[in-house]
Amino acid sequence: MTQPALFIAHGSPTLAIEQNAYTSFLKQLGQETLKPPKAALIFSAHWDDSTQWLTTDRTHLTLHDFYGFPEEMYSIEYPVSGHPELSQEIEAIFHAHNLPYRLSAGRGLDHGAWVVLRSLFPEGNIPAVALSVDSKRSPEEQYAIGKMLSELRQKDVLIIGSGGLVHNLRMLGEEGSEPAPWAVEFDAWISEQLTGWNLRQLFDYDKKAPHVRTAVPSYGKEHFVPLLYAMGAADDDRRAAKLFQGYQYGSLSLNCWMFGGMHQANHE
C-alpha cells in the first residue's frame, strides 16, 4: 500500500490536552482518513542538528521537553514502539546516497514527534522512527533528503514532517484573537507554491514570501523546514492538498498538508 507524506503543524505542546477543531481533525485523520500504516517516520522541528540522526529504539521514551505548562502535561506517556527494521532500511538508503548519518538509541521522542503521533494514533499501535532536521541546510538539500525516502511510502510507511509554517512566539496574540493579516498572507503564498508544486519559488521562500522575516524568524526556521522534508518524500507523486488551516493566538499557524498518495486516502 502506498502511504502519503504529511506536514502537520504541532502548535503548542498543549495540543496534547486540548479539545478543539484541530485536535478533532487530527483524530479523524489518523482514525478514519488514513489507512493504518505499517510504521510512521517523523521529522521533528525539535530535533535540529547539523548531523542527520535517526532512532533505533525498540520502545521510545516520552520527552517532556517544555517548560511552564500545566502539570498534567508532564505525566503524559506515549511509549510507542520503534521499528529497528525500518531504521535499517533508512540507514541503507542514506548510505546509498552518501548522506552521513548517526544512530540514536535512548533519546526518546520530543514533543514535536509524540504529540503529533499520539493525536493521530492515540492507542500507540503504529511503530515509529524519528529523524532529525537541519535548519541550516538549503531548502534543496532538505527536500532531497525527503526524496531519498520516498520509496518507503510504497512500503506502507507514513512519512510526517512536524513543525509550523508560521511559528514566531514573539508575535503571539491573545487566545481567540483574529488571525493576523501578515500570517494569513504568508500562508496563502506558501499554499500557492505547494498546490502548484512550484519548487523554484518555494526554495527561494526566504526572499520571495511576503512577511517571511516575521513568519519564519531566523531563530525559528527549524519549524518551517519539516515541510520540505515531507514534500520531498512525495516527489514521485507531485500532488498537494491542504487538509486543515487554522490559527491560535492570532498567528500560530495550525495547518496540515498531504503530499502524494492521495488516491489511497479515504477523503477522496
PDB file of N, CA and C in Angstrom, residues 17 25 61 66 71 119-120 135 141-142 149 163 222 229 243 257 266:
ATOM      1  N   ILE A  17      -3.490  18.073  25.247  1.00  0.00           N
ATOM      2  CA  ILE A  17      -4.615  18.028  26.188  1.00  0.00           C
ATOM      3  C   ILE A  17      -5.799  18.865  25.729  1.00  0.00           C
ATOM      4  N   PHE A  25      -9.812  17.172  14.132  1.00  0.00           N
ATOM      5  CA  PHE A  25      -9.370  16.873  12.779  1.00  0.00           C
ATOM      6  C   PHE A  25      -8.248  15.834  12.788  1.00  0.00           C
ATOM      7  N   LEU A  61      11.083   6.398  24.732  1.00  0.00           N
ATOM      8  CA  LEU A  61      10.761   7.193  25.907  1.00  0.00           C
ATOM      9  C   LEU A  61       9.968   8.416  25.460  1.00  0.00           C
ATOM     10  N   PHE A  66       9.526  20.790  27.510  1.00  0.00           N
ATOM     11  CA  PHE A  66       8.852  22.088  27.513  1.00  0.00           C
ATOM     12  C   PHE A  66       8.745  22.542  28.963  1.00  0.00           C
ATOM     13  N   GLU A  71       0.552  21.000  34.821  1.00  0.00           N
ATOM     14  CA  GLU A  71       1.212  19.848  35.426  1.00  0.00           C
ATOM     15  C   GLU A  71       0.863  18.536  34.728  1.00  0.00           C
ATOM     16  N   SER A 119      -1.784  12.227  18.722  1.00  0.00           N
ATOM     17  CA  SER A 119      -3.021  12.806  18.204  1.00  0.00           C
ATOM     18  C   SER A 119      -3.602  11.946  17.083  1.00  0.00           C
ATOM     19  N   LEU A 120      -2.719  11.393  16.246  1.00  0.00           N
ATOM     20  CA  LEU A 120      -3.160  10.566  15.125  1.00  0.00           C
ATOM     21  C   LEU A 120      -3.521   9.153  15.572  1.00  0.00           C
ATOM     22  N   SER A 135      18.120  22.816  10.085  1.00  0.00           N
ATOM     23  CA  SER A 135      17.573  24.088   9.597  1.00  0.00           C
ATOM     24  C   SER A 135      18.605  24.914   8.837  1.00  0.00           C
ATOM     25  N   GLU A 141      18.503  20.866  -0.290  1.00  0.00           N
ATOM     26  CA  GLU A 141      19.042  19.701   0.419  1.00  0.00           C
ATOM     27  C   GLU A 141      17.984  19.059   1.312  1.00  0.00           C
ATOM     28  N   GLN A 142      17.200  19.884   1.984  1.00  0.00           N
ATOM     29  CA  GLN A 142      16.151  19.349   2.857  1.00  0.00           C
ATOM     30  C   GLN A 142      15.140  18.542   2.035  1.00  0.00           C
ATOM     31  N   LEU A 149      13.817   9.165   0.698  1.00  0.00           N
ATOM     32  CA  LEU A 149      12.995   8.229   1.465  1.00  0.00           C
ATOM     33  C   LEU A 149      11.656   7.923   0.804  1.00  0.00           C
ATOM     34  N   GLY A 163       6.039  20.473  12.386  1.00  0.00           N
ATOM     35  CA  GLY A 163       6.622  21.791  12.649  1.00  0.00           C
ATOM     36  C   GLY A 163       5.557  22.858  12.736  1.00  0.00           C
ATOM     37  N   GLU A 222      13.682  26.085  12.066  1.00  0.00           N
ATOM     38  CA  GLU A 222      13.532  24.640  12.235  1.00  0.00           C
ATOM     39  C   GLU A 222      12.074  24.201  12.209  1.00  0.00           C
ATOM     40  N   TYR A 229      11.080  18.474   3.962  1.00  0.00           N
ATOM     41  CA  TYR A 229      11.386  17.045   4.054  1.00  0.00           C
ATOM     42  C   TYR A 229      10.161  16.215   3.652  1.00  0.00           C
ATOM     43  N   LEU A 243      -5.388  20.042   4.041  1.00  0.00           N
ATOM     44  CA  LEU A 243      -6.458  19.357   4.758  1.00  0.00           C
ATOM     45  C   LEU A 243      -7.028  20.189   5.894  1.00  0.00           C
ATOM     46  N   TRP A 257      -0.928  19.496   5.592  1.00  0.00           N
ATOM     47  CA  TRP A 257      -0.842  19.260   4.152  1.00  0.00           C
ATOM     48  C   TRP A 257      -0.585  17.793   3.879  1.00  0.00           C
ATOM     49  N   ASN A 266      -9.041   8.011   2.325  1.00  0.00           N
ATOM     50  CA  ASN A 266     -10.492   7.912   2.268  1.00  0.00           C
ATOM     51  C   ASN A 266     -11.183   9.239   2.006  1.00  0.00           C
TER      52      ASN A 266
END
